[in-house]
Amino acid sequence: MKNFLSLCIAAVICCGFLTSCTKKNGDDNANAKPFRMITEATFPPYEFLRGQEIVGIDVEISKAIAEKLGRPFKAETVDFDSVIPAVISGKADIGAAGITVTEDRKKNVDFSIPYVTTGIVIVYKKDAPFTKGEDCKGKKVAVQGGTTSDTYVVEQLGQEPDRYRSPAEAVAALQAGRCDLVIADIDPAKNCVKGVENLALSDFITSESYAVAIKKGQPELLKLIDETIAELQANGKLAQWVADYTAEADALKD
Ligand code: ARG
């Protein structure tokens, strides 16, 4: 009888212990370290602000990756030239900011498979058009600092651009007569000129592709990210986000 009693007690304690373990695991998941995305949210439709909330195509892609990892999600916006440093230092788990894959950046971070093929264009005033890269030589060019447009001006045109914190600020400088033209990625550029009568865009002056960036040396995470992107391309979700967020960002201009 005494043995039976202690067996019962042991069973009860054991049960309680197991339940608390399961509970604890469940809680752990909810409290798991958030998957932190770093971006620069003046770049519609890839990332922009809906009120205080950072939304856009890159946010959806990063959220899908967080979900695969079973981790809560958190997004933060900083100046564009701080995005890659935040990935390198481990302050963020993923950089997703319409980041163009370049040989230089590849030395510092690992890139996923690309999720879009795109490029940069010239934004000009219709009464003073610039349609080719070489037309911009010697002109006062405005760009978002730290971008491939910035590098284009320095390396291809051999001059220094005026650097602004967003494509929209660069376009505002053009409208104010503080520069002759703007160079920017086509999608935010399109958003900037939407409904603006006196501005137009050139054809692409470069060909680039966007990918997400992570700290080097994480082959398993990179594999999971590549699989997620391939899945989002195959199931049409990515295309749907492109359509939805382009429409939402354009509507903000109305
Ligand atoms: N694609 C260009 C680059 O990588 C511009 C990206 C700017 N992105 C942003 N979220 N502001 O340099």
Coordinates of C-alpha atoms and ligand atoms in Angstrom, one line a residue:
M1 CA 0.0 0.0 0.0
K2 CA 2.8 2.4 1.0
N3 CA 4.5 1.5 -2.3
F4 CA 1.4 2.1 -4.2
L5 CA 0.9 5.5 -2.6
S6 CA 4.4 6.6 -3.4
L7 CA 3.9 5.4 -6.9
C8 CA 0.8 7.5 -7.2
I9 CA 2.5 10.6 -5.8
A10 CA 5.4 10.0 -8.2
A11 CA 2.9 9.7 -11.1
V12 CA 1.2 13.0 -10.1
I13 CA 4.5 14.9 -9.7
C14 CA 5.6 13.5 -13.0
C15 CA 2.4 14.5 -14.8
G16 CA 2.6 18.0 -13.3
F17 CA 6.2 18.3 -14.4
L18 CA 5.4 17.1 -18.0
T19 CA 2.5 19.6 -18.2
S20 CA 4.6 22.4 -17.0
C21 CA 7.3 21.4 -19.5
T22 CA 4.8 21.5 -22.4
K23 CA 3.4 24.8 -21.2
K24 CA 6.8 26.2 -20.9
N25 CA 7.6 25.1 -24.5
G26 CA 4.4 26.7 -25.8
D27 CA 5.3 30.0 -24.0
D28 CA 8.8 29.8 -25.3
N29 CA 7.5 29.8 -28.8
A30 CA 5.3 32.8 -28.3
N31 CA 8.2 34.6 -26.6
A32 CA 10.8 33.4 -29.1
K33 CA 13.3 36.0 -30.2
P34 CA 11.7 38.1 -32.9
F35 CA 13.0 37.9 -36.4
R36 CA 14.2 41.4 -37.0
M37 CA 13.9 43.0 -40.5
I38 CA 15.9 46.1 -41.2
T39 CA 14.7 48.4 -44.1
E40 CA 14.4 52.0 -45.2
A41 CA 10.7 52.7 -45.6
T42 CA 10.6 55.5 -48.2
F43 CA 10.7 53.1 -51.1
P44 CA 7.2 52.2 -52.4
P45 CA 5.9 49.7 -53.2
Y46 CA 8.7 47.6 -51.5
E47 CA 8.5 49.4 -48.2
F48 CA 6.6 52.5 -47.1
L49 CA 4.6 53.8 -44.1
R50 CA 0.9 53.1 -43.7
G51 CA 0.5 55.6 -40.8
Q52 CA 3.1 54.3 -38.4
E53 CA 3.2 50.8 -39.8
I54 CA 6.0 49.7 -42.2
V55 CA 4.3 47.8 -45.0
G56 CA 5.2 46.6 -48.5
I57 CA 6.4 43.7 -50.6
D58 CA 9.7 43.3 -48.7
V59 CA 7.8 43.3 -45.4
E60 CA 5.6 40.5 -46.7
I61 CA 8.5 38.4 -47.9
S62 CA 10.3 38.9 -44.5
K63 CA 7.2 38.0 -42.6
A64 CA 6.8 34.8 -44.6
I65 CA 10.3 33.9 -43.6
A66 CA 9.7 34.6 -39.9
E67 CA 6.6 32.5 -40.1
K68 CA 8.6 29.5 -41.5
L69 CA 11.0 29.9 -38.6
G70 CA 8.1 30.1 -36.1
R71 CA 9.3 33.4 -34.8
P72 CA 7.4 36.6 -34.2
F73 CA 8.3 39.5 -36.6
K74 CA 9.6 43.0 -36.1
A75 CA 10.5 45.6 -38.7
E76 CA 12.6 48.7 -38.3
T77 CA 13.4 51.5 -40.6
V78 CA 16.8 53.4 -40.8
D79 CA 18.7 55.4 -43.4
F80 CA 19.4 53.3 -46.4
D81 CA 23.2 53.3 -45.9
S82 CA 22.7 51.8 -42.4
V83 CA 20.7 48.8 -43.7
I84 CA 23.7 46.6 -44.7
P85 CA 25.8 47.6 -41.6
A86 CA 22.9 46.5 -39.4
V87 CA 22.9 43.1 -41.1
I88 CA 26.7 42.7 -40.8
S89 CA 26.7 43.6 -37.1
G90 CA 23.8 41.2 -36.3
K91 CA 21.5 44.1 -35.1
A92 CA 19.0 42.7 -37.7
D93 CA 18.4 39.2 -38.9
I94 CA 17.5 40.2 -42.4
G95 CA 18.0 43.3 -44.7
A96 CA 15.1 43.7 -47.1
A97 CA 15.0 47.1 -48.7
G98 CA 14.9 46.7 -52.5
I99 CA 18.6 45.9 -52.1
T100 CA 20.4 45.5 -55.4
V101 CA 22.8 42.6 -55.5
T102 CA 26.3 44.0 -56.3
E103 CA 29.8 42.4 -56.2
D104 CA 30.8 45.0 -53.6
R105 CA 27.9 44.2 -51.2
K106 CA 28.5 40.4 -51.8
K107 CA 31.8 40.8 -50.0
N108 CA 30.0 41.8 -46.8
V109 CA 26.7 39.9 -46.7
D110 CA 25.1 36.8 -48.3
F111 CA 22.2 37.4 -50.7
S112 CA 19.2 35.2 -51.3
I113 CA 18.1 34.3 -54.8
P114 CA 16.8 37.4 -56.5
Y115 CA 13.0 38.1 -56.3
V116 CA 12.8 40.9 -58.9
T117 CA 14.6 42.1 -62.0
T118 CA 14.6 45.9 -62.3
G119 CA 16.9 48.9 -62.7
I120 CA 17.3 52.6 -62.3
V121 CA 15.9 55.4 -64.5
I122 CA 16.2 59.2 -64.9
V123 CA 13.4 61.4 -63.5
Y124 CA 13.4 64.6 -65.6
K125 CA 11.3 67.7 -66.2
K126 CA 9.5 67.3 -69.6
D127 CA 10.7 70.7 -70.7
A128 CA 14.3 69.6 -70.0
P129 CA 14.5 65.9 -70.8
F130 CA 17.3 63.5 -70.1
T131 CA 16.8 60.1 -71.7
K132 CA 20.2 58.5 -71.6
G133 CA 22.8 58.0 -68.9
E134 CA 25.4 59.9 -70.8
D135 CA 23.1 63.0 -71.1
C136 CA 23.5 63.3 -67.3
K137 CA 27.2 64.0 -67.4
G138 CA 28.1 67.3 -65.8
K139 CA 24.5 67.9 -64.7
K140 CA 23.4 68.4 -61.1
V141 CA 22.1 65.0 -60.2
A142 CA 20.1 64.1 -57.1
V143 CA 19.8 60.6 -55.6
Q144 CA 19.0 58.7 -52.5
G145 CA 22.3 58.4 -50.7
G146 CA 24.0 55.0 -50.5
T147 CA 22.0 53.5 -53.4
T148 CA 23.1 52.1 -56.7
S149 CA 22.0 55.4 -58.2
D150 CA 24.6 57.1 -56.0
T151 CA 27.3 54.6 -57.2
Y152 CA 26.1 55.1 -60.8
V153 CA 26.8 58.9 -60.6
V154 CA 30.1 58.4 -59.0
E155 CA 31.4 55.5 -61.1
Q156 CA 29.7 56.0 -64.5
L157 CA 29.4 59.7 -64.6
G158 CA 32.6 60.4 -62.6
Q159 CA 31.0 63.1 -60.4
E160 CA 29.4 63.5 -57.0
P161 CA 25.6 63.5 -56.7
D162 CA 23.4 65.5 -54.3
R163 CA 22.4 62.9 -51.7
Y164 CA 19.0 62.9 -50.2
R165 CA 17.4 60.6 -47.6
S166 CA 14.6 59.3 -49.9
P167 CA 13.7 59.2 -53.6
A168 CA 10.8 61.6 -52.9
E169 CA 13.1 64.2 -51.3
A170 CA 15.4 64.0 -54.4
V171 CA 12.3 64.6 -56.6
A172 CA 11.2 67.5 -54.4
A173 CA 14.7 69.0 -55.0
L174 CA 14.1 68.6 -58.8
Q175 CA 10.8 70.4 -58.6
A176 CA 12.3 73.1 -56.5
G177 CA 15.0 73.7 -59.2
R178 CA 17.8 72.6 -56.9
C179 CA 19.0 70.0 -59.4
D180 CA 18.7 69.1 -63.1
L181 CA 17.5 65.5 -62.7
V182 CA 17.1 62.6 -60.3
I183 CA 18.3 59.0 -60.7
A184 CA 16.3 56.4 -58.8
D185 CA 14.9 52.8 -58.9
I186 CA 12.0 52.6 -61.3
D187 CA 9.2 51.7 -58.9
P188 CA 9.7 54.5 -56.3
A189 CA 10.4 56.8 -59.3
K190 CA 7.0 55.8 -60.9
N191 CA 5.3 56.5 -57.5
C192 CA 7.0 59.9 -57.3
V193 CA 5.8 61.1 -60.7
K194 CA 2.3 59.6 -60.4
G195 CA -0.1 62.4 -61.0
V196 CA 2.7 64.9 -61.5
E197 CA 2.2 66.6 -64.9
N198 CA 5.6 68.1 -65.6
L199 CA 7.8 65.1 -64.8
A200 CA 8.7 61.9 -66.8
L201 CA 10.9 58.9 -66.6
S202 CA 13.6 57.5 -69.0
D203 CA 14.0 53.9 -69.9
F204 CA 16.2 51.8 -67.7
I205 CA 19.8 52.9 -67.6
T206 CA 21.0 49.8 -65.6
S207 CA 19.7 46.3 -65.1
E208 CA 19.6 45.2 -61.5
S209 CA 18.0 42.5 -59.3
Y210 CA 16.8 42.7 -55.7
A211 CA 17.5 40.1 -53.1
V212 CA 17.4 40.0 -49.3
A213 CA 20.6 40.1 -47.3
I214 CA 21.7 38.2 -44.3
K215 CA 24.9 38.0 -42.2
K216 CA 27.5 35.7 -43.8
G217 CA 27.9 32.1 -42.7
Q218 CA 24.3 31.0 -42.2
P219 CA 23.8 28.4 -45.0
E220 CA 20.7 26.9 -43.4
L221 CA 18.9 30.2 -43.0
L222 CA 19.9 31.1 -46.6
K223 CA 18.4 27.8 -47.8
L224 CA 15.2 28.4 -46.0
I225 CA 14.9 32.0 -47.4
D226 CA 15.6 30.8 -51.0
E227 CA 13.0 28.1 -50.6
T228 CA 10.5 30.6 -49.3
I229 CA 11.1 33.1 -52.1
A230 CA 10.8 30.3 -54.7
E231 CA 7.5 29.3 -53.1
L232 CA 6.2 32.8 -53.1
Q233 CA 7.1 33.2 -56.8
A234 CA 5.5 29.8 -57.7
N235 CA 2.2 30.3 -55.8
G236 CA 1.6 33.8 -57.2
K237 CA 1.7 35.5 -53.8
L238 CA 4.7 37.7 -54.7
A239 CA 3.0 38.9 -57.9
Q240 CA -0.2 39.6 -55.9
W241 CA 1.8 41.7 -53.3
V242 CA 3.4 43.7 -56.2
A243 CA 0.0 44.5 -57.6
D244 CA -1.6 45.3 -54.2
Y245 CA 1.2 47.4 -52.7
T246 CA 1.7 49.3 -56.0
A247 CA -2.0 50.2 -55.9
E248 CA -1.9 51.1 -52.2
A249 CA 1.2 53.3 -52.6
D250 CA -0.2 55.0 -55.7
A251 CA -3.5 55.7 -53.9
L252 CA -1.6 57.5 -51.1
K253 CA -0.7 60.0 -53.8
D254 CA -4.3 60.8 -54.8
Ligands
ARG1 N1 18.1 49.2 -55.3 C1 18.9 50.3 -54.9 C2 20.1 49.8 -54.1 O1 20.2 48.7 -53.7 C3 18.1 51.3 -54.0 C4 17.4 50.6 -52.8 C5 16.9 51.7 -51.9 N2 16.0 51.0 -51.0 C6 15.3 51.6 -50.0 N3 14.5 50.9 -49.3 N4 15.4 52.9 -49.8 O2 21.0 50.6 -53.9

